[in-house]
Amino acid sequence: MRRLLTVPGLVVTTALTTAVSWGATTLLTRLGGEVRPEDAIAFSLETEPGRMSGVGGAGQFMVIPATARTTGAPGPGCDDFHTWAVRNGGVDGDRTVIRVFAQGTSDKAVAITGLTIRVLEKRSPSRGIPVSCPTAGDLHFRAFSVDLDASPPKLSDESNSGAPFAFTLAKGETEAFTLTVRGRKAAYRWRPVVDVVVEGERRTLALGPPNGFTTTAVLGKRHWEWNFQDAWQLQPAGGSMPRVREVPAGSALPRPS
């Protein structure tokens, strides 16, 4: 105590008090004003293609395990086809379509600077009961396609805008884009990953469920096609047109022979 009451001691005490005070002020300022990139943006995903306005292409294709005894039916149209197939254990065939919505949630501007696909697993194509719903339409959202068969997976801008994958969002602003992820040589389990930056601080964020999404190549061409209402029709493998075979809605689907 006597040493602290001397002039040198008072200088040291003052310096320590100032340093502690500055550290506390800095910490409070950072806690109050700093925004982590992962807290500055919110993502939501639509995974039912039938509910996505403006999704074009050759329709939805899925593969249900051969051991599954299918129950229920997709209902009118294709709006709930994907949901019905997933409920029966199905996975996407040839392609997976998801729509990503990103919204700024902070007073700090947030930039999405990159998109990649992380392959979690690669295996032989799934075998089972292929089913389809023949939708069609035009693309209205900014759209990107991904080739899972390339190594690493290749991202392409389907809107032909020529612009790099990049968005900057203020608080409340929303951007949406469509991802069509294709796999025609194997079955893949994968997750989309985005790079996010806020005030120079970068994060890499994985989207969707922890186990990712599954896309499998489809073996063979014979498949059951939903007639939009009350029955399944077996589609031929080639150009031949055999007698149409139908299975009523709600009945268990057999594996095409």
PDB file of C-alpha atoms in Angstrom:
ATOM      1  CA  MET A   1       0.000   0.000   0.000  1.00  0.00           C
ATOM      2  CA  ARG A   2       2.851   2.394   0.810  1.00  0.00           C
ATOM      3  CA  ARG A   3       4.381   1.670  -2.624  1.00  0.00           C
ATOM      4  CA  LEU A   4       1.092   2.404  -4.354  1.00  0.00           C
ATOM      5  CA  LEU A   5       0.806   5.731  -2.530  1.00  0.00           C
ATOM      6  CA  THR A   6       4.154   6.926  -3.834  1.00  0.00           C
ATOM      7  CA  VAL A   7       4.240   8.979  -7.047  1.00  0.00           C
ATOM      8  CA  PRO A   8       5.420   6.029  -9.220  1.00  0.00           C
ATOM      9  CA  GLY A   9       2.803   3.869  -7.557  1.00  0.00           C
ATOM     10  CA  LEU A  10       0.067   6.396  -8.297  1.00  0.00           C
ATOM     11  CA  VAL A  11       1.187   6.547 -11.916  1.00  0.00           C
ATOM     12  CA  VAL A  12       1.000   2.755 -12.208  1.00  0.00           C
ATOM     13  CA  THR A  13      -2.394   2.669 -10.488  1.00  0.00           C
ATOM     14  CA  THR A  14      -3.755   5.392 -12.767  1.00  0.00           C
ATOM     15  CA  ALA A  15      -2.437   3.570 -15.821  1.00  0.00           C
ATOM     16  CA  LEU A  16      -4.014   0.278 -14.708  1.00  0.00           C
ATOM     17  CA  THR A  17      -7.335   1.981 -13.980  1.00  0.00           C
ATOM     18  CA  THR A  18      -7.298   3.681 -17.386  1.00  0.00           C
ATOM     19  CA  ALA A  19      -6.438   0.427 -19.173  1.00  0.00           C
ATOM     20  CA  VAL A  20      -9.207  -1.508 -17.411  1.00  0.00           C
ATOM     21  CA  SER A  21     -11.699   1.287 -18.091  1.00  0.00           C
ATOM     22  CA  TRP A  22     -10.704   1.430 -21.781  1.00  0.00           C
ATOM     23  CA  GLY A  23     -10.987  -2.356 -22.104  1.00  0.00           C
ATOM     24  CA  ALA A  24     -14.449  -2.398 -20.568  1.00  0.00           C
ATOM     25  CA  THR A  25     -15.594   0.483 -22.793  1.00  0.00           C
ATOM     26  CA  THR A  26     -14.230  -1.250 -25.898  1.00  0.00           C
ATOM     27  CA  LEU A  27     -15.895  -4.531 -24.943  1.00  0.00           C
ATOM     28  CA  LEU A  28     -19.243  -2.841 -24.368  1.00  0.00           C
ATOM     29  CA  THR A  29     -18.938  -0.983 -27.667  1.00  0.00           C
ATOM     30  CA  ARG A  30     -18.182  -4.214 -29.564  1.00  0.00           C
ATOM     31  CA  LEU A  31     -20.986  -6.080 -27.838  1.00  0.00           C
ATOM     32  CA  GLY A  32     -23.399  -3.276 -28.566  1.00  0.00           C
ATOM     33  CA  GLY A  33     -22.422  -2.421 -32.131  1.00  0.00           C
ATOM     34  CA  GLU A  34     -20.731  -5.425 -33.731  1.00  0.00           C
ATOM     35  CA  VAL A  35     -22.911  -7.711 -35.825  1.00  0.00           C
ATOM     36  CA  ARG A  36     -21.817 -11.232 -36.647  1.00  0.00           C
ATOM     37  CA  PRO A  37     -22.400 -12.174 -40.306  1.00  0.00           C
ATOM     38  CA  GLU A  38     -24.502 -15.189 -39.341  1.00  0.00           C
ATOM     39  CA  ASP A  39     -26.817 -12.891 -37.350  1.00  0.00           C
ATOM     40  CA  ALA A  40     -27.170 -10.308 -40.126  1.00  0.00           C
ATOM     41  CA  ILE A  41     -29.035 -12.534 -42.587  1.00  0.00           C
ATOM     42  CA  ALA A  42     -31.888 -15.036 -42.490  1.00  0.00           C
ATOM     43  CA  PHE A  43     -32.351 -17.851 -45.005  1.00  0.00           C
ATOM     44  CA  SER A  44     -35.464 -19.872 -45.817  1.00  0.00           C
ATOM     45  CA  LEU A  45     -35.810 -22.648 -48.401  1.00  0.00           C
ATOM     46  CA  GLU A  46     -38.742 -23.896 -50.479  1.00  0.00           C
ATOM     47  CA  THR A  47     -38.217 -27.549 -51.431  1.00  0.00           C
ATOM     48  CA  GLU A  48     -41.570 -28.379 -53.065  1.00  0.00           C
ATOM     49  CA  PRO A  49     -41.122 -27.558 -56.791  1.00  0.00           C
ATOM     50  CA  GLY A  50     -44.863 -27.665 -57.405  1.00  0.00           C
ATOM     51  CA  ARG A  51     -45.246 -24.604 -55.176  1.00  0.00           C
ATOM     52  CA  MET A  52     -42.496 -22.563 -56.846  1.00  0.00           C
ATOM     53  CA  SER A  53     -43.862 -20.065 -59.330  1.00  0.00           C
ATOM     54  CA  GLY A  54     -41.916 -19.905 -62.544  1.00  0.00           C
ATOM     55  CA  VAL A  55     -40.079 -23.226 -62.263  1.00  0.00           C
ATOM     56  CA  GLY A  56     -39.665 -24.744 -65.702  1.00  0.00           C
ATOM     57  CA  GLY A  57     -38.219 -27.975 -67.006  1.00  0.00           C
ATOM     58  CA  ALA A  58     -39.164 -31.567 -67.666  1.00  0.00           C
ATOM     59  CA  GLY A  59     -41.157 -32.124 -64.502  1.00  0.00           C
ATOM     60  CA  GLN A  60     -40.461 -33.754 -61.173  1.00  0.00           C
ATOM     61  CA  PHE A  61     -38.839 -37.181 -60.951  1.00  0.00           C
ATOM     62  CA  MET A  62     -38.304 -39.189 -57.763  1.00  0.00           C
ATOM     63  CA  VAL A  63     -37.230 -42.685 -56.742  1.00  0.00           C
ATOM     64  CA  ILE A  64     -39.034 -44.494 -53.909  1.00  0.00           C
ATOM     65  CA  PRO A  65     -37.337 -47.503 -52.252  1.00  0.00           C
ATOM     66  CA  ALA A  66     -38.361 -50.811 -53.806  1.00  0.00           C
ATOM     67  CA  THR A  67     -39.240 -52.168 -50.354  1.00  0.00           C
ATOM     68  CA  ALA A  68     -41.656 -49.316 -49.632  1.00  0.00           C
ATOM     69  CA  ARG A  69     -45.397 -49.885 -49.743  1.00  0.00           C
ATOM     70  CA  THR A  70     -46.631 -46.512 -50.959  1.00  0.00           C
ATOM     71  CA  THR A  71     -49.642 -44.964 -49.290  1.00  0.00           C
ATOM     72  CA  GLY A  72     -51.768 -41.941 -50.099  1.00  0.00           C
ATOM     73  CA  ALA A  73     -51.575 -39.884 -53.282  1.00  0.00           C
ATOM     74  CA  PRO A  74     -50.100 -36.532 -54.381  1.00  0.00           C
ATOM     75  CA  GLY A  75     -53.516 -34.918 -54.837  1.00  0.00           C
ATOM     76  CA  PRO A  76     -54.645 -32.707 -57.745  1.00  0.00           C
ATOM     77  CA  GLY A  77     -51.865 -31.364 -59.951  1.00  0.00           C
ATOM     78  CA  CYS A  78     -48.238 -31.465 -58.832  1.00  0.00           C
ATOM     79  CA  ASP A  79     -48.309 -29.060 -55.881  1.00  0.00           C
ATOM     80  CA  ASP A  80     -47.745 -31.772 -53.265  1.00  0.00           C
ATOM     81  CA  PHE A  81     -46.074 -34.441 -55.409  1.00  0.00           C
ATOM     82  CA  HIS A  82     -42.615 -33.950 -53.895  1.00  0.00           C
ATOM     83  CA  THR A  83     -43.992 -33.944 -50.352  1.00  0.00           C
ATOM     84  CA  TRP A  84     -45.934 -37.157 -51.026  1.00  0.00           C
ATOM     85  CA  ALA A  85     -42.851 -38.907 -52.450  1.00  0.00           C
ATOM     86  CA  VAL A  86     -40.640 -37.847 -49.516  1.00  0.00           C
ATOM     87  CA  ARG A  87     -43.292 -39.108 -47.102  1.00  0.00           C
ATOM     88  CA  ASN A  88     -42.981 -42.493 -48.834  1.00  0.00           C
ATOM     89  CA  GLY A  89     -39.186 -42.493 -48.538  1.00  0.00           C
ATOM     90  CA  GLY A  90     -38.454 -41.067 -51.995  1.00  0.00           C
ATOM     91  CA  VAL A  91     -35.422 -39.040 -53.086  1.00  0.00           C
ATOM     92  CA  ASP A  92     -35.002 -36.692 -56.047  1.00  0.00           C
ATOM     93  CA  GLY A  93     -34.192 -38.335 -59.360  1.00  0.00           C
ATOM     94  CA  ASP A  94     -31.761 -36.683 -61.825  1.00  0.00           C
ATOM     95  CA  ARG A  95     -32.230 -33.241 -60.270  1.00  0.00           C
ATOM     96  CA  THR A  96     -33.191 -31.401 -57.091  1.00  0.00           C
ATOM     97  CA  VAL A  97     -34.816 -27.975 -57.268  1.00  0.00           C
ATOM     98  CA  ILE A  98     -34.794 -25.632 -54.280  1.00  0.00           C
ATOM     99  CA  ARG A  99     -35.557 -21.946 -53.983  1.00  0.00           C
ATOM    100  CA  VAL A 100     -33.484 -19.919 -51.543  1.00  0.00           C
ATOM    101  CA  PHE A 101     -34.773 -16.726 -49.916  1.00  0.00           C
ATOM    102  CA  ALA A 102     -32.224 -14.484 -48.195  1.00  0.00           C
ATOM    103  CA  GLN A 103     -33.243 -11.466 -46.096  1.00  0.00           C
ATOM    104  CA  GLY A 104     -31.119  -8.838 -44.381  1.00  0.00           C
ATOM    105  CA  THR A 105     -31.912  -8.655 -40.651  1.00  0.00           C
ATOM    106  CA  SER A 106     -29.385  -6.085 -39.407  1.00  0.00           C
ATOM    107  CA  ASP A 107     -28.762  -2.362 -39.707  1.00  0.00           C
ATOM    108  CA  LYS A 108     -25.391  -3.348 -41.190  1.00  0.00           C
ATOM    109  CA  ALA A 109     -25.366  -4.204 -44.906  1.00  0.00           C
ATOM    110  CA  VAL A 110     -24.640  -7.870 -45.572  1.00  0.00           C
ATOM    111  CA  ALA A 111     -23.074  -9.230 -48.755  1.00  0.00           C
ATOM    112  CA  ILE A 112     -23.463 -12.750 -50.131  1.00  0.00           C
ATOM    113  CA  THR A 113     -20.284 -13.195 -52.132  1.00  0.00           C
ATOM    114  CA  GLY A 114     -20.242 -16.822 -53.184  1.00  0.00           C
ATOM    115  CA  LEU A 115     -22.111 -20.107 -53.509  1.00  0.00           C
ATOM    116  CA  THR A 116     -20.679 -23.615 -53.610  1.00  0.00           C
ATOM    117  CA  ILE A 117     -22.058 -27.129 -53.232  1.00  0.00           C
ATOM    118  CA  ARG A 118     -20.459 -29.337 -50.609  1.00  0.00           C
ATOM    119  CA  VAL A 119     -20.769 -33.053 -51.474  1.00  0.00           C
ATOM    120  CA  LEU A 120     -21.236 -35.012 -48.245  1.00  0.00           C
ATOM    121  CA  GLU A 121     -21.507 -38.463 -49.794  1.00  0.00           C
ATOM    122  CA  LYS A 122     -21.335 -40.182 -53.189  1.00  0.00           C
ATOM    123  CA  ARG A 123     -22.636 -43.693 -53.811  1.00  0.00           C
ATOM    124  CA  SER A 124     -24.234 -45.934 -56.446  1.00  0.00           C
ATOM    125  CA  PRO A 125     -27.572 -44.738 -57.879  1.00  0.00           C
ATOM    126  CA  SER A 126     -30.665 -45.584 -55.865  1.00  0.00           C
ATOM    127  CA  ARG A 127     -32.788 -48.462 -57.156  1.00  0.00           C
ATOM    128  CA  GLY A 128     -36.493 -48.580 -56.556  1.00  0.00           C
ATOM    129  CA  ILE A 129     -39.804 -47.288 -57.871  1.00  0.00           C
ATOM    130  CA  PRO A 130     -39.367 -44.251 -60.159  1.00  0.00           C
ATOM    131  CA  VAL A 131     -42.304 -41.825 -60.211  1.00  0.00           C
ATOM    132  CA  SER A 132     -42.868 -38.519 -61.997  1.00  0.00           C
ATOM    133  CA  CYS A 133     -45.224 -35.573 -62.316  1.00  0.00           C
ATOM    134  CA  PRO A 134     -44.939 -33.753 -65.688  1.00  0.00           C
ATOM    135  CA  THR A 135     -44.818 -30.053 -64.804  1.00  0.00           C
ATOM    136  CA  ALA A 136     -43.743 -27.251 -67.149  1.00  0.00           C
ATOM    137  CA  GLY A 137     -43.242 -23.498 -67.073  1.00  0.00           C
ATOM    138  CA  ASP A 138     -40.843 -20.607 -67.546  1.00  0.00           C
ATOM    139  CA  LEU A 139     -38.062 -19.307 -65.335  1.00  0.00           C
ATOM    140  CA  HIS A 140     -38.771 -15.948 -63.691  1.00  0.00           C
ATOM    141  CA  PHE A 141     -36.351 -15.989 -60.759  1.00  0.00           C
ATOM    142  CA  ARG A 142     -32.603 -15.750 -61.106  1.00  0.00           C
ATOM    143  CA  ALA A 143     -31.643 -19.369 -61.592  1.00  0.00           C
ATOM    144  CA  PHE A 144     -28.453 -21.370 -61.161  1.00  0.00           C
ATOM    145  CA  SER A 145     -27.705 -24.963 -62.086  1.00  0.00           C
ATOM    146  CA  VAL A 146     -25.158 -27.264 -60.476  1.00  0.00           C
ATOM    147  CA  ASP A 147     -23.543 -30.330 -62.063  1.00  0.00           C
ATOM    148  CA  LEU A 148     -22.777 -32.795 -59.262  1.00  0.00           C
ATOM    149  CA  ASP A 149     -20.985 -35.132 -61.677  1.00  0.00           C
ATOM    150  CA  ALA A 150     -18.217 -32.540 -62.133  1.00  0.00           C
ATOM    151  CA  SER A 151     -15.386 -32.422 -59.598  1.00  0.00           C
ATOM    152  CA  PRO A 152     -15.746 -30.023 -57.907  1.00  0.00           C
ATOM    153  CA  PRO A 153     -19.479 -29.478 -58.640  1.00  0.00           C
ATOM    154  CA  LYS A 154     -19.890 -26.834 -61.361  1.00  0.00           C
ATOM    155  CA  LEU A 155     -22.154 -23.803 -60.832  1.00  0.00           C
ATOM    156  CA  SER A 156     -23.709 -22.141 -63.901  1.00  0.00           C
ATOM    157  CA  ASP A 157     -25.940 -19.067 -64.189  1.00  0.00           C
ATOM    158  CA  GLU A 158     -29.037 -20.184 -66.103  1.00  0.00           C
ATOM    159  CA  SER A 159     -30.440 -16.663 -66.379  1.00  0.00           C
ATOM    160  CA  ASN A 160     -27.549 -15.696 -68.679  1.00  0.00           C
ATOM    161  CA  SER A 161     -27.117 -12.406 -66.867  1.00  0.00           C
ATOM    162  CA  GLY A 162     -23.356 -12.731 -66.923  1.00  0.00           C
ATOM    163  CA  ALA A 163     -23.197 -11.249 -63.426  1.00  0.00           C
ATOM    164  CA  PRO A 164     -21.218 -13.055 -60.695  1.00  0.00           C
ATOM    165  CA  PHE A 165     -23.060 -14.682 -57.841  1.00  0.00           C
ATOM    166  CA  ALA A 166     -23.264 -11.745 -55.413  1.00  0.00           C
ATOM    167  CA  PHE A 167     -25.999  -9.906 -53.514  1.00  0.00           C
ATOM    168  CA  THR A 168     -25.921  -7.056 -50.996  1.00  0.00           C
ATOM    169  CA  LEU A 169     -28.866  -6.750 -48.636  1.00  0.00           C
ATOM    170  CA  ALA A 170     -29.931  -3.947 -46.322  1.00  0.00           C
ATOM    171  CA  LYS A 171     -32.244  -4.596 -43.390  1.00  0.00           C
ATOM    172  CA  GLY A 172     -35.567  -5.972 -44.642  1.00  0.00           C
ATOM    173  CA  GLU A 173     -34.396  -6.486 -48.231  1.00  0.00           C
ATOM    174  CA  THR A 174     -34.929  -9.931 -49.761  1.00  0.00           C
ATOM    175  CA  GLU A 175     -33.277 -11.780 -52.642  1.00  0.00           C
ATOM    176  CA  ALA A 176     -34.441 -15.111 -54.046  1.00  0.00           C
ATOM    177  CA  PHE A 177     -32.804 -17.526 -56.445  1.00  0.00           C
ATOM    178  CA  THR A 178     -33.479 -21.030 -57.701  1.00  0.00           C
ATOM    179  CA  LEU A 179     -30.965 -23.878 -57.589  1.00  0.00           C
ATOM    180  CA  THR A 180     -31.325 -26.862 -59.915  1.00  0.00           C
ATOM    181  CA  VAL A 181     -28.815 -29.475 -58.807  1.00  0.00           C
ATOM    182  CA  ARG A 182     -28.284 -32.405 -61.179  1.00  0.00           C
ATOM    183  CA  GLY A 183     -26.654 -35.798 -60.686  1.00  0.00           C
ATOM    184  CA  ARG A 184     -26.827 -38.313 -63.526  1.00  0.00           C
ATOM    185  CA  LYS A 185     -23.963 -40.702 -62.758  1.00  0.00           C
ATOM    186  CA  ALA A 186     -24.390 -41.521 -59.056  1.00  0.00           C
ATOM    187  CA  ALA A 187     -26.381 -40.731 -55.919  1.00  0.00           C
ATOM    188  CA  TYR A 188     -25.187 -37.677 -54.016  1.00  0.00           C
ATOM    189  CA  ARG A 189     -25.892 -36.224 -50.604  1.00  0.00           C
ATOM    190  CA  TRP A 190     -25.027 -32.523 -50.586  1.00  0.00           C
ATOM    191  CA  ARG A 191     -25.542 -29.080 -49.000  1.00  0.00           C
ATOM    192  CA  PRO A 192     -25.393 -25.577 -50.492  1.00  0.00           C
ATOM    193  CA  VAL A 193     -22.846 -23.287 -48.816  1.00  0.00           C
ATOM    194  CA  VAL A 194     -22.755 -19.469 -49.076  1.00  0.00           C
ATOM    195  CA  ASP A 195     -20.061 -16.943 -48.196  1.00  0.00           C
ATOM    196  CA  VAL A 196     -21.376 -13.977 -46.192  1.00  0.00           C
ATOM    197  CA  VAL A 197     -19.533 -10.749 -45.326  1.00  0.00           C
ATOM    198  CA  VAL A 198     -20.482  -7.970 -42.871  1.00  0.00           C
ATOM    199  CA  GLU A 199     -18.087  -5.040 -42.434  1.00  0.00           C
ATOM    200  CA  GLY A 200     -15.144  -7.109 -43.610  1.00  0.00           C
ATOM    201  CA  GLU A 201     -15.909 -10.113 -41.406  1.00  0.00           C
ATOM    202  CA  ARG A 202     -16.525 -13.301 -43.400  1.00  0.00           C
ATOM    203  CA  ARG A 203     -18.477 -16.459 -42.600  1.00  0.00           C
ATOM    204  CA  THR A 204     -19.252 -19.615 -44.564  1.00  0.00           C
ATOM    205  CA  LEU A 205     -22.817 -20.770 -43.857  1.00  0.00           C
ATOM    206  CA  ALA A 206     -24.329 -24.137 -44.823  1.00  0.00           C
ATOM    207  CA  LEU A 207     -28.021 -24.061 -45.814  1.00  0.00           C
ATOM    208  CA  GLY A 208     -30.762 -26.626 -45.401  1.00  0.00           C
ATOM    209  CA  PRO A 209     -31.004 -29.671 -43.117  1.00  0.00           C
ATOM    210  CA  PRO A 210     -27.822 -30.983 -41.423  1.00  0.00           C
ATOM    211  CA  ASN A 211     -27.968 -34.225 -43.438  1.00  0.00           C
ATOM    212  CA  GLY A 212     -28.277 -32.247 -46.657  1.00  0.00           C
ATOM    213  CA  PHE A 213     -30.262 -33.110 -49.770  1.00  0.00           C
ATOM    214  CA  THR A 214     -30.115 -36.300 -51.862  1.00  0.00           C
ATOM    215  CA  THR A 215     -30.096 -36.469 -55.656  1.00  0.00           C
ATOM    216  CA  THR A 216     -29.780 -39.799 -57.456  1.00  0.00           C
ATOM    217  CA  ALA A 217     -29.253 -40.820 -61.054  1.00  0.00           C
ATOM    218  CA  VAL A 218     -32.246 -42.741 -62.400  1.00  0.00           C
ATOM    219  CA  LEU A 219     -31.622 -46.240 -63.743  1.00  0.00           C
ATOM    220  CA  GLY A 220     -33.910 -47.260 -66.599  1.00  0.00           C
ATOM    221  CA  LYS A 221     -36.685 -45.286 -68.253  1.00  0.00           C
ATOM    222  CA  ARG A 222     -39.848 -47.101 -67.184  1.00  0.00           C
ATOM    223  CA  HIS A 223     -41.605 -45.133 -64.466  1.00  0.00           C
ATOM    224  CA  TRP A 224     -44.986 -44.340 -62.973  1.00  0.00           C
ATOM    225  CA  GLU A 225     -46.380 -40.967 -64.016  1.00  0.00           C
ATOM    226  CA  TRP A 226     -49.088 -39.182 -62.024  1.00  0.00           C
ATOM    227  CA  ASN A 227     -52.101 -38.164 -64.144  1.00  0.00           C
ATOM    228  CA  PHE A 228     -52.676 -35.025 -62.008  1.00  0.00           C
ATOM    229  CA  GLN A 229     -55.815 -36.442 -60.419  1.00  0.00           C
ATOM    230  CA  ASP A 230     -56.555 -40.065 -59.555  1.00  0.00           C
ATOM    231  CA  ALA A 231     -54.196 -42.630 -61.099  1.00  0.00           C
ATOM    232  CA  TRP A 232     -50.644 -43.628 -62.037  1.00  0.00           C
ATOM    233  CA  GLN A 233     -49.728 -44.636 -65.592  1.00  0.00           C
ATOM    234  CA  LEU A 234     -46.712 -46.793 -66.424  1.00  0.00           C
ATOM    235  CA  GLN A 235     -44.590 -45.054 -69.050  1.00  0.00           C
ATOM    236  CA  PRO A 236     -42.624 -47.172 -71.565  1.00  0.00           C
ATOM    237  CA  ALA A 237     -38.835 -47.343 -71.739  1.00  0.00           C
ATOM    238  CA  GLY A 238     -38.448 -46.553 -75.441  1.00  0.00           C
ATOM    239  CA  GLY A 239     -40.461 -45.225 -78.324  1.00  0.00           C
ATOM    240  CA  SER A 240     -42.836 -48.187 -78.239  1.00  0.00           C
ATOM    241  CA  MET A 241     -46.388 -47.594 -77.078  1.00  0.00           C
ATOM    242  CA  PRO A 242     -47.622 -50.709 -75.266  1.00  0.00           C
ATOM    243  CA  ARG A 243     -51.013 -50.961 -73.625  1.00  0.00           C
ATOM    244  CA  VAL A 244     -51.241 -48.371 -70.843  1.00  0.00           C
ATOM    245  CA  ARG A 245     -51.129 -49.874 -67.373  1.00  0.00           C
ATOM    246  CA  GLU A 246     -52.765 -47.921 -64.580  1.00  0.00           C
ATOM    247  CA  VAL A 247     -52.734 -48.087 -60.808  1.00  0.00           C
ATOM    248  CA  PRO A 248     -55.435 -46.124 -58.964  1.00  0.00           C
ATOM    249  CA  ALA A 249     -54.478 -43.418 -56.471  1.00  0.00           C
ATOM    250  CA  GLY A 250     -53.866 -44.722 -52.966  1.00  0.00           C
ATOM    251  CA  SER A 251     -52.814 -48.194 -54.141  1.00  0.00           C
ATOM    252  CA  ALA A 252     -49.283 -49.462 -53.487  1.00  0.00           C
ATOM    253  CA  LEU A 253     -47.054 -48.956 -56.535  1.00  0.00           C
ATOM    254  CA  PRO A 254     -45.119 -51.991 -57.789  1.00  0.00           C
ATOM    255  CA  ARG A 255     -41.579 -51.659 -59.081  1.00  0.00           C
ATOM    256  CA  PRO A 256     -41.648 -51.429 -62.914  1.00  0.00           C
ATOM    257  CA  SER A 257     -40.481 -54.743 -64.384  1.00  0.00           C
TER     258      SER A 257
END
